Amino acid sequence: MPMQTETKQRRGAWTRMVAALVLGLGVAIGPIAPAPLHAAPDSFADLAERVSPAVVNITTTTVIAAPTEGFPTVPEGSPFEDFFRDFGFPNGPRGPRRSNALGSGFVVSEDGYIVTNNHVIEGADEITIEFFSGKTLDARLIGTDPKTDIALLKVESDEPLKFVRFGDSDRMRVGDWVMAMGNPLGQGFSASVGIVSARNRELSGTYDDFIQTDAAINRGNSGGPLFNMDGEVIGVNTAILSPNGGSIGIGFSMASNVVSKVVAQLKEYGETRRGWLGVRIQDVTPDMAEALGLDEPKGALVTDVPEGPAREAGMEAGDLIVSFDGVEVKDTRDLVRRVADTEVGKTVRVVVMRDGESKTLLVTLGRRELAEGEEARPSAAPAKPMQKEMFGMTLGVLTPDQAERMGLPADAEGLVILDIDETSEAYEKGLRAGDVITEAGQEKVTSIADLEARIDEAKEAGRKSVLLLIRRGGMPRFVALSVE
């Protein structure tokens, strides 16, 4: 018995020593406790009451010209007026009419600046703002940005206006509570609540960064604010996904970190001023990454470098942009947004991969709005040059006449796709008759022999695919095709 007692005492001391050591090191014993959940607030009333004075209804009026086709014009009071009224035109010849539209917005400064969607006020002759108190004021347009569907208005008020501030949309997480406010279906001030359903949604715009929410958003909510629980605007309600025109719980709000920059520029300049790098780019696909010898598909692949900042800095087609202004580039969308958000005239460091080596270029950004401009490009009309079947395509050497018809320089060189098998890999990857192959393996091709040589080089290097530079109507892009 004494020996058993002594053994138990030793075990107890050992257990206490281990427990003290574990606790001292901060090591948890047993299963990991779940993180505490944040319950829904008992009521959203306090939040709604606090922000409502800054939310506005917007009514626009547009004068629509009278239609001319099918409606005869007769002098007022003429006997023919009765004739046309009695036979086919009961309301008489139509004149100009006024059309009204409804939307929402929110005040962002006490001196009367108001944010809404561009599509709410586009083409409007008159814009009327109705406040939560019932007061109405006429608004004037300061500036618009169709690319993000944002417009900035201004009203003149005898007294300071209640306003709301932008929050940091990047801090919002899927599952966070949000509240949408606006004028749905013209029913007046209304609030709806839900959660953030998804982040970084892209619909159709170059600079899209939408927050998806299940808070009810309907027609008339456009331009209204999406609030976080601190009463900060973290999105501008812009669009819904619906088969019937009503809310089914899939709404999209343009993220405040995009909107706030646009609003600041519209307020200062009356227009946007985005940075411009001056390159055409495309994403790197897994097979393109393999053809380039990359471990993973990332960065933005340069397909063309027209006259502009990038060319002046020494950038070339085929360069892979991996870093911009000290930040890693994930893909083309990431690069476009970073360039656009950078100050015009700023000199930035751009790191590119070229022939397997890293190069740093100093690029002084231009202004995108000044550089933009679409040129008419005639459609391709292939002739009948010498032909060969490759990759499921019928290829021929590009002639000067073809180049001219395709909108390419007269001295352009390459192989034109005369025909293509719709079951081929090339067709699946978007190649079509009339496209021109100008490079293979990042080297120029001017003949069928050049392309065959590049294919042989890719095979000898153990590559599974060869990278082709394709031009369609003058616009370039890279495509990787299997050589196996």
XYZ file of C-alpha atoms in Angstrom:
484
model
C 0.000 0.000 0.000
C 2.727 2.589 0.817
C 4.346 1.823 -2.549
C 1.018 2.267 -4.390
C 0.427 5.582 -2.604
C 3.860 6.794 -3.557
C 3.292 5.778 -7.193
C -0.029 7.664 -7.305
C 1.678 10.734 -5.831
C 4.398 10.572 -8.480
C 1.817 10.208 -11.262
C -0.159 13.139 -9.871
C 2.934 15.321 -9.705
C 3.880 14.313 -13.261
C 0.369 15.140 -14.533
C 0.412 18.548 -12.819
C 3.865 19.283 -14.250
C 2.792 18.416 -17.820
C -0.413 20.449 -17.456
C 1.552 23.441 -16.195
C 4.008 23.120 -19.089
C 1.214 22.870 -21.684
C -0.651 25.834 -20.241
C 2.555 27.804 -19.998
C 3.222 27.219 -23.674
C -0.333 28.217 -24.553
C -1.113 24.832 -26.156
C -4.777 23.908 -26.263
C -5.776 20.471 -24.985
C -8.661 18.681 -26.689
C -10.693 19.734 -29.740
C -10.418 23.298 -31.054
C -13.305 25.383 -29.781
C -15.498 26.897 -32.516
C -15.174 30.636 -33.108
C -17.979 32.647 -31.510
C -20.787 33.479 -33.927
C -22.088 37.021 -34.304
C -25.834 36.868 -33.932
C -28.109 38.973 -36.089
C -29.017 42.287 -34.451
C -32.350 42.389 -32.659
C -33.384 45.170 -35.001
C -31.996 47.209 -37.888
C -34.223 50.142 -36.941
C -31.485 52.258 -35.358
C -29.264 51.869 -38.427
C -32.107 52.653 -40.825
C -33.110 55.712 -38.830
C -29.540 56.985 -38.749
C -28.789 56.715 -42.498
C -32.213 57.423 -44.035
C -31.783 61.242 -44.157
C -28.857 60.758 -46.595
C -30.700 58.407 -48.964
C -32.637 60.059 -51.804
C -35.159 59.218 -54.486
C -34.296 60.421 -57.996
C -36.813 61.306 -60.677
C -35.629 62.138 -64.168
C -37.569 63.680 -67.041
C -36.685 63.210 -70.685
C -38.396 64.788 -73.691
C -38.974 62.201 -76.412
C -39.352 63.515 -79.935
C -42.530 62.764 -81.851
C -42.378 59.725 -84.145
C -42.631 60.602 -87.815
C -43.093 57.253 -89.534
C -46.723 56.286 -89.991
C -48.156 59.517 -88.625
C -49.303 62.207 -91.116
C -48.731 65.851 -90.271
C -51.743 68.178 -90.663
C -52.295 71.812 -89.597
C -53.999 72.261 -86.251
C -57.734 72.998 -86.745
C -57.702 71.570 -90.265
C -60.732 69.488 -91.324
C -58.283 66.670 -92.023
C -57.507 66.587 -88.290
C -60.955 65.136 -87.604
C -60.561 62.749 -90.512
C -57.368 61.215 -89.177
C -58.817 61.117 -85.684
C -61.785 59.130 -86.934
C -59.850 56.789 -89.205
C -56.930 55.090 -87.544
C -55.474 57.879 -85.384
C -58.000 58.427 -82.562
C -55.596 60.612 -80.614
C -54.560 62.675 -83.608
C -50.991 63.192 -84.733
C -48.578 62.681 -81.860
C -46.281 65.427 -80.622
C -43.233 65.331 -78.355
C -43.873 63.695 -74.983
C -42.146 63.571 -71.621
C -40.909 60.341 -70.105
C -40.165 59.881 -66.402
C -37.815 57.402 -64.750
C -37.109 56.574 -61.117
C -33.957 55.639 -59.249
C -32.074 56.069 -55.991
C -28.954 57.777 -54.695
C -27.216 59.013 -51.567
C -25.648 62.239 -50.307
C -21.872 62.102 -49.738
C -21.192 65.669 -48.542
C -23.033 68.324 -46.577
C -22.750 70.742 -49.516
C -24.952 68.547 -51.716
C -22.955 66.055 -53.775
C -25.044 62.971 -54.590
C -23.951 59.597 -56.017
C -26.148 57.421 -58.228
C -25.900 55.120 -61.266
C -25.152 56.585 -64.674
C -28.011 54.615 -66.221
C -30.459 56.299 -63.807
C -29.804 59.804 -65.188
C -28.449 59.072 -68.674
C -30.111 61.294 -71.270
C -32.194 63.145 -68.673
C -33.263 66.749 -69.306
C -34.324 67.335 -65.696
C -33.241 65.622 -62.473
C -35.262 66.005 -59.258
C -34.048 64.840 -55.856
C -36.519 63.885 -53.122
C -35.181 63.637 -49.585
C -36.493 61.460 -46.758
C -38.149 64.525 -45.225
C -40.181 65.039 -48.408
C -38.166 68.078 -49.500
C -37.308 68.224 -53.218
C -34.451 69.968 -55.014
C -33.341 70.145 -58.626
C -29.948 68.603 -59.347
C -27.306 69.279 -61.975
C -24.971 66.710 -63.433
C -21.295 67.017 -62.431
C -19.903 64.041 -64.309
C -20.403 60.395 -65.267
C -18.349 57.239 -65.692
C -20.172 54.726 -67.908
C -17.434 52.139 -67.344
C -18.456 51.742 -63.682
C -22.012 53.055 -64.189
C -21.471 55.885 -61.679
C -22.743 59.474 -61.863
C -22.176 62.444 -59.558
C -24.909 65.068 -59.056
C -25.036 68.348 -57.137
C -27.922 70.162 -55.409
C -27.894 73.590 -53.814
C -29.343 73.685 -50.318
C -29.784 76.554 -47.865
C -28.722 74.318 -45.006
C -26.111 71.572 -44.610
C -27.356 68.151 -45.698
C -27.071 64.885 -43.828
C -24.579 62.632 -45.594
C -22.957 59.215 -45.369
C -19.364 58.113 -45.848
C -17.779 55.350 -47.888
C -16.471 52.321 -46.008
C -13.726 49.866 -46.976
C -15.392 47.281 -49.221
C -12.280 45.092 -49.123
C -12.976 44.368 -45.452
C -16.394 42.873 -46.189
C -16.566 39.093 -45.938
C -19.009 36.586 -47.297
C -21.685 36.246 -44.636
C -21.476 39.812 -43.288
C -24.788 41.608 -42.740
C -25.685 44.424 -45.156
C -28.676 46.717 -45.669
C -29.857 48.101 -49.027
C -31.899 51.289 -49.208
C -33.647 53.029 -52.082
C -36.846 53.519 -54.060
C -37.855 50.054 -55.338
C -40.523 50.056 -58.039
C -41.287 53.685 -57.250
C -42.792 52.776 -53.876
C -40.743 55.338 -51.962
C -38.108 54.931 -49.271
C -37.527 51.277 -48.435
C -34.931 49.152 -46.662
C -34.017 45.486 -47.130
C -31.414 43.395 -45.354
C -29.319 40.361 -46.226
C -25.751 39.177 -46.282
C -22.767 39.430 -48.578
C -23.226 36.377 -50.805
C -19.999 36.701 -52.824
C -17.129 39.099 -53.500
C -15.267 40.346 -56.564
C -18.004 39.488 -59.037
C -17.427 40.524 -62.653
C -20.351 41.128 -65.012
C -19.277 42.842 -68.228
C -17.222 45.937 -67.427
C -13.455 46.344 -67.486
C -13.353 47.657 -63.918
C -16.131 45.510 -62.420
C -15.792 44.639 -58.746
C -19.275 43.777 -57.545
C -20.430 42.676 -54.129
C -23.179 40.089 -54.522
C -25.948 40.206 -51.908
C -29.270 38.526 -51.209
C -30.721 41.762 -49.800
C -33.775 42.501 -51.957
C -32.878 44.865 -54.825
C -35.500 45.748 -57.425
C -36.022 48.259 -60.215
C -35.758 51.703 -58.682
C -33.069 50.587 -56.221
C -30.426 51.394 -58.841
C -27.966 53.963 -57.529
C -28.934 53.411 -53.914
C -26.453 52.555 -51.155
C -25.539 49.202 -49.648
C -24.585 49.760 -45.988
C -22.493 47.767 -43.556
C -23.585 47.608 -39.938
C -21.564 50.739 -39.105
C -23.676 52.810 -41.497
C -20.894 53.110 -44.081
C -21.569 52.727 -47.817
C -19.727 49.655 -49.046
C -21.497 49.370 -52.397
C -23.776 51.086 -54.935
C -26.734 48.915 -55.945
C -26.439 48.498 -59.692
C -27.898 45.302 -61.124
C -29.875 42.154 -60.412
C -29.900 38.689 -61.932
C -33.524 37.738 -62.493
C -35.631 35.782 -65.002
C -38.725 37.866 -64.267
C -37.410 41.370 -63.549
C -37.935 41.084 -59.789
C -35.559 40.228 -56.970
C -34.696 36.553 -56.542
C -31.911 37.214 -54.063
C -29.070 37.816 -56.527
C -28.191 41.509 -56.533
C -24.947 43.278 -57.356
C -23.468 46.429 -55.830
C -20.365 48.127 -57.224
C -17.737 48.016 -54.454
C -17.137 51.282 -52.626
C -13.364 51.111 -53.112
C -14.004 51.451 -56.855
C -16.787 54.026 -56.525
C -14.989 56.334 -54.091
C -12.046 56.806 -56.494
C -14.397 57.551 -59.391
C -16.412 60.024 -57.308
C -13.245 61.842 -56.194
C -12.158 62.308 -59.825
C -15.611 63.385 -61.008
C -15.760 65.908 -58.182
C -12.325 67.347 -58.975
C -12.245 67.144 -62.771
C -15.809 66.388 -63.895
C -14.405 63.276 -65.605
C -12.262 60.245 -64.854
C -8.486 60.199 -65.281
C -7.190 56.635 -65.269
C -3.643 55.460 -65.727
C -2.664 53.919 -69.082
C 0.144 51.459 -69.651
C -0.289 51.088 -73.401
C -0.299 47.313 -73.937
C -2.693 44.644 -75.099
C -2.727 41.692 -72.723
C -4.335 38.341 -72.081
C -4.477 35.812 -69.253
C -2.052 32.915 -69.093
C -3.818 29.561 -69.444
C -2.351 26.328 -68.001
C -1.209 25.097 -71.423
C 0.309 28.509 -72.207
C 2.130 28.390 -68.856
C 3.560 24.996 -69.827
C 4.636 26.352 -73.217
C 6.363 29.275 -71.488
C 8.039 27.039 -68.919
C 6.098 28.466 -65.961
C 5.234 26.521 -62.802
C 1.724 27.992 -62.677
C -0.480 30.259 -64.821
C -0.186 33.799 -63.484
C 0.674 37.294 -64.637
C -0.473 39.146 -67.754
C 0.917 38.169 -71.142
C 1.634 41.090 -73.490
C 0.258 40.428 -76.980
C 1.004 43.813 -78.540
C 2.761 47.065 -77.650
C 1.446 49.988 -79.720
C 2.822 53.504 -79.506
C 2.641 54.567 -75.867
C 4.284 54.464 -72.430
C 5.131 50.746 -72.432
C 6.846 50.846 -75.832
C 8.853 53.897 -74.800
C 10.016 51.955 -71.728
C 11.180 49.002 -73.872
C 8.333 46.531 -73.332
C 7.857 43.923 -76.071
C 5.135 41.559 -77.251
C 5.609 38.237 -75.486
C 6.723 39.823 -72.209
C 4.968 38.401 -69.157
C 4.116 41.144 -66.644
C 4.547 39.651 -63.169
C 4.760 42.795 -61.007
C 3.396 46.335 -61.249
C 4.498 49.134 -58.926
C 5.832 46.669 -56.374
C 2.746 44.420 -56.286
C 2.505 40.935 -57.823
C 0.175 40.728 -60.833
C -2.285 37.835 -60.572
C -3.967 38.137 -63.968
C -5.072 40.663 -66.597
C -8.041 41.888 -64.551
C -5.778 42.563 -61.598
C -3.294 44.498 -63.775
C -5.982 46.589 -65.500
C -7.447 47.717 -62.171
C -4.054 48.521 -60.666
C -3.006 50.564 -63.684
C -6.326 52.428 -63.748
C -6.033 53.297 -60.044
C -2.507 54.674 -60.459
C -1.950 58.391 -60.897
C -1.511 59.623 -64.455
C 2.111 60.682 -65.038
C 3.535 58.499 -62.285
C 6.674 56.486 -63.104
C 6.269 52.885 -61.920
C 8.452 49.798 -61.903
C 7.089 46.999 -64.079
C 8.768 43.592 -63.808
C 8.478 41.320 -66.842
C 9.714 37.852 -67.706
C 11.407 37.757 -71.113
C 13.132 34.651 -72.508
C 13.167 33.163 -69.019
C 14.834 36.193 -67.448
C 13.418 38.933 -65.227
C 13.635 42.542 -66.411
C 12.545 45.709 -64.626
C 11.195 48.535 -66.766
C 10.412 52.092 -65.668
C 7.137 53.184 -67.262
C 5.620 56.667 -66.997
C 1.867 56.147 -67.228
C -0.289 58.045 -69.684
C -4.015 58.758 -69.443
C -6.362 56.073 -70.691
C -9.196 58.399 -71.694
C -6.900 60.283 -74.088
C -5.489 57.099 -75.569
C -8.757 55.297 -76.195
C -10.214 55.263 -79.700
C -11.572 52.505 -81.847
C -10.487 52.240 -85.464
C -12.648 50.669 -88.139
C -11.172 47.375 -89.194
C -12.403 45.663 -92.379
C -13.220 41.976 -92.157
C -10.823 39.403 -93.462
C -11.150 38.084 -97.017
C -8.607 35.342 -97.589
C -7.188 34.796 -101.055
C -5.780 31.534 -102.365
C -2.091 31.312 -101.496
C -0.033 28.108 -101.254
C -1.630 25.898 -98.651
C -0.846 23.228 -96.083
C -2.925 21.319 -93.511
C -1.679 21.743 -89.906
C -3.432 21.530 -86.521
C -6.715 20.946 -88.345
C -6.249 24.232 -90.215
C -5.578 25.060 -93.843
C -2.743 27.603 -93.735
C -1.328 29.873 -96.423
C 1.274 32.650 -96.591
C -0.233 36.112 -96.016
C -0.187 38.351 -99.093
C -0.035 42.199 -99.091
C -3.570 42.375 -100.519
C -4.898 40.181 -97.737
C -3.063 42.225 -95.116
C -4.640 45.430 -96.406
C -8.132 43.935 -96.345
C -7.570 42.697 -92.794
C -6.510 46.079 -91.487
C -2.869 45.042 -91.094
C 0.167 46.978 -92.343
C 0.981 46.327 -95.973
C 4.307 44.770 -94.944
C 2.690 42.449 -92.375
C 3.907 38.861 -92.515
C 2.541 35.570 -91.273
C 0.293 32.633 -92.093
C -3.413 33.156 -92.739
C -5.982 30.539 -91.736
C -7.921 29.755 -94.913
C -10.125 27.040 -93.411
C -10.444 25.261 -90.084
C -11.914 21.972 -88.890
C -14.635 22.742 -86.349
C -13.705 19.606 -84.379
C -10.058 20.639 -84.004
C -8.313 21.910 -80.877
C -7.550 25.156 -82.708
C -11.258 25.803 -83.307
C -12.107 24.970 -79.675
C -9.579 27.582 -78.581
C -11.191 30.294 -80.660
C -9.196 30.311 -83.892
C -11.192 31.050 -87.034
C -10.734 31.381 -90.791
C -9.188 34.784 -91.515
C -6.983 34.800 -88.403
C -3.273 35.389 -89.021
C -0.455 33.565 -87.226
C 2.443 36.004 -86.894
C 4.602 34.251 -84.290
C 5.244 30.738 -83.027
C 7.381 29.982 -79.998
C 7.753 33.787 -79.637
C 9.563 34.013 -82.983
C 8.225 35.442 -86.239
C 6.839 33.081 -88.856
C 6.715 34.129 -92.504
C 6.390 30.697 -94.103
C 5.060 27.208 -93.494
C 8.665 26.097 -92.940
C 9.088 28.613 -90.131
C 6.062 27.187 -88.301
C 7.248 23.605 -88.796
C 10.644 24.564 -87.385
C 9.079 26.108 -84.274
C 7.023 22.956 -83.731
C 10.132 20.781 -83.992
C 11.962 23.043 -81.505
C 9.080 22.755 -79.020
C 9.153 18.955 -79.293
C 12.926 18.827 -78.851
C 12.628 20.996 -75.738
C 10.089 18.581 -74.275
C 7.193 21.014 -74.603
C 3.688 19.649 -74.988
C 2.479 22.730 -76.841
C 3.642 25.636 -78.968
C 2.623 29.232 -78.317
C 1.139 31.050 -81.317
C 0.523 34.802 -81.643
C -2.721 35.312 -83.538
C -4.027 38.544 -85.054
C -7.665 39.083 -85.937
C -8.507 42.412 -87.546
C -5.199 43.693 -86.202
C -5.974 42.653 -82.604
C -3.428 40.165 -81.181
C -3.750 37.311 -78.700
C -1.751 34.212 -77.760
C -2.997 30.650 -78.151
C -1.176 27.463 -77.153
C -1.743 24.385 -79.358
C -0.662 20.853 -78.559
C 2.238 19.475 -80.606
C 1.721 15.887 -79.480
